[in-house]
Short mmCIF file of C-alpha atoms in Angstrom, two decimals:
data_model
loop_
_atom_site.label_atom_id
_atom_site.label_comp_id
_atom_site.label_asym_id
_atom_site.label_seq_id
_atom_site.Cartn_x
_atom_site.Cartn_y
_atom_site.Cartn_z
CA MET A 288 0.18 0.20 0.00
CA LYS A 289 2.99 2.05 0.35
CA THR A 290 3.75 2.15 -3.06
CA VAL A 291 -0.10 3.18 -4.10
CA PHE A 292 0.27 6.05 -1.69
CA THR A 293 3.49 7.10 -3.01
CA ILE A 294 1.80 7.50 -6.76
CA ILE A 295 -1.44 9.07 -5.42
CA LYS A 296 1.10 11.99 -3.85
CA LYS A 297 3.23 12.04 -6.85
CA GLU A 298 -0.13 12.72 -8.94
CA PHE A 299 -1.55 15.43 -6.17
CA SER A 300 1.82 17.25 -6.48
CA ARG A 301 1.78 17.17 -10.09
CA PHE A 302 -1.79 18.67 -10.50
CA PHE A 303 -2.06 21.06 -7.72
CA LYS A 304 1.45 22.61 -8.18
CA ASP A 305 0.02 23.60 -11.28
CA THR A 306 -2.23 26.96 -10.56
CA ARG A 307 -3.33 27.19 -13.78
CA LEU A 308 -4.53 23.40 -14.19
CA TRP A 309 -6.48 23.25 -10.86
CA PHE A 310 -8.55 26.44 -11.23
CA THR A 311 -9.68 25.49 -14.68
CA ALA A 312 -10.10 21.89 -14.03
CA ILE A 313 -11.76 22.77 -10.53
CA LEU A 314 -12.81 26.25 -9.76
CA LEU A 315 -13.64 27.61 -13.18
CA PRO A 316 -16.21 24.70 -14.17
CA GLY A 317 -18.29 25.40 -11.41
CA LEU A 318 -17.82 29.05 -11.89
CA LEU A 319 -18.74 28.78 -15.30
CA ILE A 320 -21.79 27.23 -14.86
CA PHE A 321 -23.01 29.35 -11.99
CA ALA A 322 -22.91 32.60 -14.01
CA MET A 323 -24.50 30.89 -17.07
CA TYR A 324 -27.16 29.09 -16.01
CA THR A 325 -27.79 32.40 -13.60
CA ALA A 326 -28.08 34.66 -16.78
CA ILE A 327 -29.71 32.64 -18.52
CA GLY A 328 -32.36 32.36 -15.79
CA GLY A 329 -32.47 36.13 -15.23
CA ILE A 330 -32.86 37.20 -19.49
CA ILE A 331 -35.58 34.44 -19.12
CA ASN A 332 -37.60 35.98 -16.39
CA LYS A 333 -37.10 39.14 -17.65
CA VAL A 334 -38.26 38.48 -21.34
CA THR A 335 -41.25 36.66 -19.47
CA GLU A 336 -41.82 39.50 -16.91
CA ASP A 337 -41.18 41.91 -20.75
CA GLU A 338 -43.55 39.76 -22.63
CA ALA A 339 -46.62 40.08 -19.78
CA ALA A 340 -46.42 43.55 -19.49
CA VAL A 341 -46.63 43.89 -23.47
CA LYS A 342 -50.33 43.85 -24.81
CA PRO A 343 -50.21 42.23 -28.09
CA VAL A 344 -51.67 44.86 -30.96
CA ALA A 345 -54.86 43.22 -32.88
CA VAL A 346 -57.09 44.75 -35.26
CA ILE A 347 -60.39 43.52 -35.23
CA GLU A 348 -63.04 43.51 -37.43
CA TYR A 349 -66.42 44.11 -36.92
CA LEU A 350 -65.68 43.56 -33.30
CA PRO A 351 -69.35 42.57 -31.87
CA ALA A 352 -70.53 44.34 -28.47
CA SER A 353 -70.51 41.15 -26.70
CA GLN A 354 -66.75 40.59 -27.03
CA LYS A 355 -65.88 44.48 -26.82
CA ASP A 356 -64.50 44.83 -23.36
CA ALA A 357 -62.86 41.19 -23.63
CA PHE A 358 -60.81 41.53 -26.39
CA ALA A 359 -59.68 45.22 -25.23
CA ALA A 360 -58.41 44.07 -22.12
CA LEU A 361 -56.30 41.20 -23.87
CA PHE A 362 -55.50 43.15 -26.75
CA GLU A 363 -53.74 46.92 -27.85
CA LEU A 364 -56.50 47.50 -30.72
CA LYS A 365 -55.93 49.58 -33.78
CA GLU A 366 -57.69 50.31 -36.86
CA GLU A 367 -56.44 49.23 -40.22
CA SER A 368 -58.69 48.07 -43.00
CA ALA A 369 -58.93 44.18 -43.77
CA GLU A 370 -56.64 44.42 -46.62
CA ALA A 371 -53.57 46.15 -44.81
CA ALA A 372 -54.10 44.52 -41.16
CA VAL A 373 -53.87 40.96 -42.87
CA GLU A 374 -49.97 42.69 -44.81
CA ALA A 375 -49.05 43.74 -41.68
CA VAL A 376 -49.73 40.21 -39.90
CA LYS A 377 -47.41 38.60 -43.09
CA SER A 378 -44.89 41.46 -42.54
CA GLY A 379 -44.40 41.12 -38.85
CA LYS A 380 -45.54 44.12 -38.12
CA LEU A 381 -49.46 43.39 -36.90
CA ASP A 382 -49.44 40.52 -33.78
CA VAL A 383 -53.48 39.19 -35.07
CA PHE A 384 -56.14 40.28 -37.64
CA ILE A 385 -59.34 38.78 -35.99
CA SER A 386 -62.59 39.47 -38.76
CA PHE A 387 -65.76 38.63 -37.02
CA PRO A 388 -68.86 38.33 -39.41
CA GLN A 389 -70.87 41.54 -39.27
CA ASP A 390 -73.55 41.33 -37.14
CA PHE A 391 -72.08 38.10 -34.87
CA ASP A 392 -74.17 38.74 -32.30
CA GLU A 393 -77.58 38.20 -33.51
CA ALA A 394 -76.43 35.87 -35.72
CA ILE A 395 -75.16 33.50 -32.69
CA ALA A 396 -79.02 34.41 -31.51
CA GLN A 397 -80.83 33.32 -34.21
CA TYR A 398 -78.53 30.31 -35.28
CA SER A 399 -79.77 26.88 -34.50
CA PRO A 400 -78.16 23.40 -35.80
CA SER A 401 -81.76 21.94 -36.93
CA LEU A 402 -82.06 25.21 -39.47
CA GLY A 403 -79.32 23.46 -41.85
CA THR A 404 -78.14 27.07 -41.80
CA PRO A 405 -74.00 27.63 -41.33
CA ALA A 406 -72.96 28.69 -38.02
CA PRO A 407 -71.14 32.56 -37.97
CA ASN A 408 -67.36 32.00 -38.56
CA VAL A 409 -64.44 34.20 -37.36
CA ARG A 410 -61.08 34.35 -39.08
CA ILE A 411 -58.07 35.06 -37.17
CA TYR A 412 -55.46 35.89 -39.01
CA TYR A 413 -51.99 35.35 -37.56
CA ASN A 414 -48.24 34.66 -38.34
CA SER A 415 -46.55 31.35 -37.08
CA ALA A 416 -43.12 32.40 -37.40
CA GLN A 417 -43.70 35.43 -35.02
CA THR A 418 -43.86 34.25 -31.58
CA LYS A 419 -45.73 36.83 -30.28
CA SER A 420 -48.44 36.42 -33.26
CA MET A 421 -48.95 32.67 -31.82
CA ALA A 422 -49.37 33.78 -28.73
CA ALA A 423 -51.72 36.41 -30.11
CA PHE A 424 -53.86 33.55 -31.93
CA SER A 425 -53.86 31.51 -29.04
CA ALA A 426 -55.12 33.77 -26.45
CA ALA A 427 -57.65 34.79 -29.26
CA SER A 428 -58.76 31.31 -29.83
CA ALA A 429 -58.98 30.17 -26.45
CA MET A 430 -61.17 33.35 -25.72
CA LEU A 431 -63.51 32.42 -28.36
CA SER A 432 -63.41 28.58 -27.45
CA LYS A 433 -65.03 29.63 -23.72
CA TYR A 434 -67.12 32.11 -24.69
CA GLU A 435 -68.53 29.40 -27.80
CA ASP A 436 -68.53 26.63 -24.80
CA ALA A 437 -70.58 28.80 -22.56
CA LEU A 438 -73.92 29.54 -25.33
CA ALA A 439 -74.53 26.07 -24.94
CA ASN A 440 -73.25 25.29 -21.11
CA LYS A 441 -74.31 22.10 -20.09
CA PHE A 442 -71.97 21.53 -16.92
CA ASP A 443 -68.93 22.96 -15.70
CA ILE A 444 -65.04 21.79 -15.33
CA ASN A 445 -63.29 22.81 -12.19
CA ARG A 446 -65.75 25.29 -11.71
CA PRO A 447 -64.68 27.12 -8.08
CA ALA A 448 -67.10 27.38 -5.42
CA GLN A 449 -67.55 30.58 -3.84
CA GLY A 450 -64.69 31.50 -1.31
CA ASP A 451 -62.49 28.19 -2.78
CA GLU A 452 -59.05 29.84 -2.98
CA ALA A 453 -57.14 26.35 -3.08
CA GLY A 454 -57.81 25.45 -6.76
CA PHE A 455 -57.56 21.82 -8.38
CA ASP A 456 -53.65 21.34 -8.66
CA LEU A 457 -52.90 19.62 -5.14
CA ALA A 458 -48.92 19.56 -6.44
CA ASP A 459 -47.05 22.17 -4.16
CA ALA A 460 -43.81 24.36 -5.03
CA GLN A 461 -41.87 21.87 -3.86
CA SER A 462 -43.19 19.19 -5.54
CA THR A 463 -42.85 21.26 -8.51
CA ALA A 464 -39.53 22.34 -7.86
CA LYS A 465 -38.20 18.32 -7.27
CA THR A 466 -39.68 17.47 -10.52
CA ILE A 467 -37.40 19.85 -12.39
CA LEU A 468 -34.49 18.80 -10.59
CA SER A 469 -35.01 15.28 -10.81
CA THR A 470 -35.49 15.90 -14.44
CA VAL A 471 -32.32 18.39 -15.46
CA VAL A 472 -29.71 17.45 -12.94
CA PRO A 473 -29.12 13.68 -13.84
CA MET A 474 -27.80 14.19 -17.24
CA VAL A 475 -25.98 17.46 -16.65
CA LEU A 476 -24.45 15.76 -13.74
CA LEU A 477 -23.27 12.82 -15.35
CA MET A 478 -21.73 15.11 -18.02
CA LEU A 479 -20.18 17.06 -15.47
CA LEU A 480 -18.53 14.58 -13.54
CA PHE A 481 -17.16 13.31 -17.07
CA SER A 482 -15.98 16.51 -18.23
CA GLY A 483 -14.16 16.41 -14.74
CA CYS A 484 -12.61 12.97 -15.57
CA MET A 485 -11.79 14.09 -18.72
CA ALA A 486 -9.66 17.22 -17.53
CA VAL A 487 -7.43 14.74 -15.50
CA ALA A 488 -7.42 11.63 -16.97
CA PRO A 489 -5.97 11.66 -20.62
CA GLU A 490 -2.88 13.42 -19.04
CA ALA A 491 -1.92 11.85 -16.18
CA ILE A 492 -1.51 8.27 -18.35
CA ALA A 493 -1.44 8.88 -22.51
CA GLY A 494 -0.16 12.69 -21.17
CA GLU A 495 3.18 10.73 -19.82
CA LYS A 496 3.20 8.30 -22.69
CA GLU A 497 3.37 11.01 -25.07
CA ARG A 498 6.44 12.50 -23.15
CA GLY A 499 8.59 9.33 -22.23
CA THR A 500 7.73 9.73 -18.50
CA ILE A 501 5.91 6.63 -18.00
CA ALA A 502 8.83 4.44 -19.04
CA THR A 503 10.93 5.71 -16.09
CA LEU A 504 8.14 5.28 -13.73
CA LEU A 505 7.22 1.20 -15.35
CA VAL A 506 11.06 -0.13 -14.58
CA THR A 507 10.90 1.37 -10.97
CA PRO A 508 10.84 -1.86 -8.44
CA VAL A 509 7.00 -1.11 -8.07
CA LYS A 510 4.07 -3.53 -9.38
CA ARG A 511 2.46 -1.96 -11.85
CA SER A 512 -0.90 -2.76 -10.72
CA HIS A 513 -0.01 -0.57 -8.08
CA ILE A 514 0.75 2.32 -10.57
CA ALA A 515 -2.80 1.82 -12.25
CA ILE A 516 -4.42 1.86 -8.18
CA GLY A 517 -2.32 4.54 -7.60
CA LYS A 518 -3.37 6.49 -10.27
CA ILE A 519 -6.92 5.67 -10.10
CA ALA A 520 -7.32 6.84 -6.69
CA SER A 521 -5.92 10.42 -7.19
CA LEU A 522 -7.45 11.04 -10.67
CA SER A 523 -10.75 9.64 -8.68
CA VAL A 524 -10.35 12.65 -6.02
CA ILE A 525 -9.18 15.07 -8.53
CA ALA A 526 -12.53 14.74 -10.94
CA LEU A 527 -14.85 14.44 -7.82
CA LEU A 528 -13.60 17.87 -6.70
CA SER A 529 -14.10 18.61 -10.51
CA GLY A 530 -17.65 17.36 -10.48
CA LEU A 531 -18.74 18.82 -6.66
CA SER A 532 -17.80 22.22 -8.10
CA SER A 533 -20.00 22.00 -11.17
CA ALA A 534 -22.55 20.46 -9.02
CA LEU A 535 -22.38 23.34 -6.52
CA GLY A 536 -22.53 25.78 -9.43
CA LEU A 537 -25.56 23.89 -10.99
CA ILE A 538 -27.67 23.35 -7.57
CA PHE A 539 -27.09 27.25 -6.65
CA SER A 540 -27.91 28.46 -10.28
CA LEU A 541 -31.21 26.58 -10.50
CA PRO A 542 -33.42 27.87 -8.32
CA LYS A 543 -32.54 31.26 -10.68
CA LEU A 544 -33.16 29.39 -13.57
CA ALA A 545 -36.38 27.33 -12.51
CA GLY A 546 -37.54 31.25 -11.09
CA SER A 547 -41.18 30.36 -11.66
CA ALA A 548 -41.19 27.22 -9.80
CA GLY A 549 -41.25 28.70 -6.42
CA GLY A 550 -39.93 27.17 -3.15
CA MET A 551 -36.90 25.93 -4.77
CA SER A 552 -34.20 25.61 -1.97
CA LEU A 553 -31.74 23.12 -0.72
CA ALA A 554 -33.73 22.55 2.41
CA MET A 555 -35.76 19.98 0.61
CA TYR A 556 -33.97 16.73 0.74
CA GLY A 557 -32.59 15.59 4.02
CA PHE A 558 -28.84 14.58 4.99
CA GLY A 559 -30.27 10.70 3.68
CA ASP A 560 -30.76 12.24 0.20
CA TYR A 561 -27.93 13.98 0.04
CA MET A 562 -25.34 10.96 1.19
CA ALA A 563 -27.16 8.87 -1.26
CA ILE A 564 -26.39 11.29 -3.78
CA LEU A 565 -22.66 11.81 -2.92
CA ALA A 566 -22.86 7.67 -2.68
CA VAL A 567 -23.66 7.39 -6.38
CA VAL A 568 -21.89 10.77 -7.50
CA LEU A 569 -18.59 8.62 -5.96
CA SER A 570 -18.88 5.37 -7.28
CA THR A 571 -19.99 6.74 -10.80
CA VAL A 572 -16.45 8.75 -10.93
CA LEU A 573 -14.86 5.85 -10.25
CA ILE A 574 -16.14 4.15 -13.03
CA LEU A 575 -15.91 7.02 -15.39
CA VAL A 576 -12.06 7.82 -14.39
CA THR A 577 -11.22 4.26 -15.08
CA LEU A 578 -13.02 3.67 -18.39
CA ILE A 579 -10.89 6.99 -19.51
CA SER A 580 -8.07 5.74 -18.47
CA ILE A 581 -8.37 2.51 -19.90
CA ILE A 582 -8.29 4.64 -23.21
CA SER A 583 -5.64 6.80 -21.95
CA ALA A 584 -3.56 3.86 -21.64
CA TYR A 585 -4.01 2.35 -24.95
CA SER A 586 -3.67 5.84 -26.64
CA LYS A 587 0.19 6.94 -27.94
CA SER A 588 -0.84 10.76 -26.90
CA VAL A 589 -3.67 12.95 -25.46
CA LYS A 590 -4.69 14.07 -28.67
CA GLU A 591 -5.50 10.43 -29.28
CA ALA A 592 -7.06 9.46 -26.40
CA SER A 593 -9.40 12.85 -26.38
CA GLY A 594 -10.62 11.23 -29.82
CA LEU A 595 -11.04 8.08 -28.81
CA VAL A 596 -13.23 9.34 -25.82
CA VAL A 597 -15.63 10.78 -27.78
CA PRO A 598 -18.05 7.59 -28.36
CA LEU A 599 -17.92 6.96 -24.29
CA MET A 600 -19.37 10.71 -23.95
CA ILE A 601 -22.04 9.94 -26.03
CA VAL A 602 -22.81 6.83 -24.30
CA VAL A 603 -22.95 8.74 -20.94
CA MET A 604 -25.09 11.46 -22.57
CA LEU A 605 -27.20 9.12 -23.39
CA CYS A 606 -27.59 7.28 -20.37
CA GLY A 607 -28.45 11.12 -18.62
CA LEU A 608 -31.06 11.69 -21.27
CA PHE A 609 -32.77 8.08 -20.88
CA SER A 610 -33.23 8.67 -17.15
CA MET A 611 -35.31 11.57 -17.99
CA PHE A 612 -37.83 9.15 -19.35
CA ALA A 613 -37.34 6.55 -16.98
CA GLY A 614 -37.69 8.59 -13.92
CA GLY A 615 -40.97 6.94 -12.70
CA ALA A 616 -39.42 2.96 -13.44
CA THR A 617 -39.43 0.68 -10.34
CA SER A 618 -37.72 -2.44 -11.59
CA ILE A 619 -34.81 -3.21 -9.91
CA GLY A 620 -33.10 -4.77 -12.67
CA LEU A 621 -32.58 -1.36 -14.22
CA PHE A 622 -30.15 -0.17 -11.43
CA PHE A 623 -27.51 -3.23 -12.58
CA ILE A 624 -26.98 -0.99 -15.45
CA PRO A 625 -23.35 0.58 -14.71
CA VAL A 626 -23.88 4.57 -15.15
CA PHE A 627 -27.06 4.52 -16.07
CA ASN A 628 -28.19 3.52 -12.83
CA SER A 629 -26.89 5.95 -11.55
CA ALA A 630 -28.36 8.54 -13.58
CA LEU A 631 -31.91 6.67 -12.43
CA LEU A 632 -31.26 6.88 -9.01
CA ILE A 633 -30.35 10.44 -8.89
CA SER A 634 -33.35 11.27 -10.58
CA THR A 635 -35.14 9.03 -8.45
CA VAL A 636 -33.59 10.58 -4.70
CA LEU A 637 -34.45 14.15 -6.19
CA SER A 638 -38.24 13.36 -7.02
CA GLY A 639 -38.40 12.60 -3.31
CA ALA A 640 -39.09 8.68 -3.73
CA ILE A 641 -35.65 7.03 -2.65
CA SER A 642 -35.04 3.63 -2.84
CA ALA A 643 -32.73 1.90 -0.19
CA ALA A 644 -32.44 -1.11 -2.37
CA GLY A 645 -31.63 0.90 -5.70
CA ILE A 646 -29.04 2.84 -3.78
CA ALA A 647 -27.47 -0.63 -2.44
CA VAL A 648 -27.60 -2.16 -6.10
CA THR A 649 -26.17 0.88 -7.79
CA VAL A 650 -22.90 1.27 -5.83
CA CYS A 651 -22.38 -2.54 -5.04
CA VAL A 652 -22.68 -2.53 -9.14
CA ASN A 653 -20.40 0.34 -9.73
CA VAL A 654 -18.12 -0.89 -7.09
CA ALA A 655 -17.48 -4.22 -8.69
CA PHE A 656 -17.56 -2.76 -12.14
CA THR A 657 -14.67 -0.27 -11.35
CA ALA A 658 -12.74 -3.60 -10.05
CA LEU A 659 -13.36 -5.15 -12.99
CA LEU A 660 -12.22 -2.04 -14.91
CA VAL A 661 -9.33 -1.43 -12.97
CA PHE A 662 -7.94 -5.27 -12.96
CA VAL A 663 -8.04 -4.73 -16.73
CA LEU A 664 -5.86 -1.51 -16.67
CA ALA A 665 -3.71 -3.95 -14.50
CA LEU A 666 -3.17 -5.76 -17.34
CA MET A 667 -2.52 -3.15 -19.39
CA PHE A 668 -0.08 -1.97 -17.15
CA ASN A 669 1.64 -5.31 -17.70
CA SER A 670 1.67 -5.14 -21.21
CA GLU A 671 5.17 -3.61 -23.03
CA LYS A 672 3.02 -3.62 -26.27
CA ILE A 673 0.38 -1.13 -25.12
CA MET A 674 2.45 0.85 -22.39
CA PHE A 675 5.83 1.24 -24.93
CA ASN A 676 3.52 1.44 -28.26
CA ARG A 677 5.31 -1.31 -29.75
#
């Protein structure tokens, strides 16, 4: 074990003595993610507030008296000819043009399906290439549909009783926030952990092969398996620090990013939830570091290792993506799939449905898979052909 700790000490010394390296690999990712997501959240909230404050502009032809107040409250009304209004909508200068039939209220009052006469037709001209125009069209359509339903109202859906302020949506603010977190975090966190591993693993093995310093290390009277274990242990700690930095930047920026979902805070989860996520993150980092180290050991240079690791990055990304659709899955068999089980379990924990069996299986599977990969890496270190590119 003494030789393993010597290798770990050597790797830590190489990494932490280089200020630019540890700053860009550990601190910078978290700072950039926090700044980026906070800025995005601020922009989204500002745009949403601006759009809510500004009424869409509409030209309405033959506006009936029964709809005058409703449409005046919803739109900023302008007066133009029908031809000019259609051209203005087409060019994006006007949000929507609505044409009611003449004597709309009288036609509605006299209309009866049994007479066989056509129903009055309201024409709404909009431009689907313009966001505000589409929003104006949706608002106008919803208002007219509601009015149409009210003309022959046989029953109501979710009509609040007098004094009923609770509403019918029983989800509280924290449940909504947990849903957002369980959807967004797993994929992003996996990619952040992968990025942290990529920042250090190729340089530690392929970089030394490229510079020729690996030969000096391999000819020392030290078991090559100990060298492999020492490198994996040190790289895992460094990659974990990078991943945690990125994860903290993501978590602290999420309340701003999801500003519309109130109640989002770190207090939503208990100590056990955070310990479960930490255990999964640790075991996942071990797998990712070992996989990238195997690719790095096979490669002749850092550039080649960076190219060969792209397919692995795609697989990790897909695991995070698929976890978004399998978040409600209860099959314990899914937790036996390395990497995917980590994303699935993080999603499950963040949604509030922590699974003790899932945690145990995930951590055990990840550790066992890591042990197998370390064995493969040790065999590669014992291969002169691989380590000396012969």
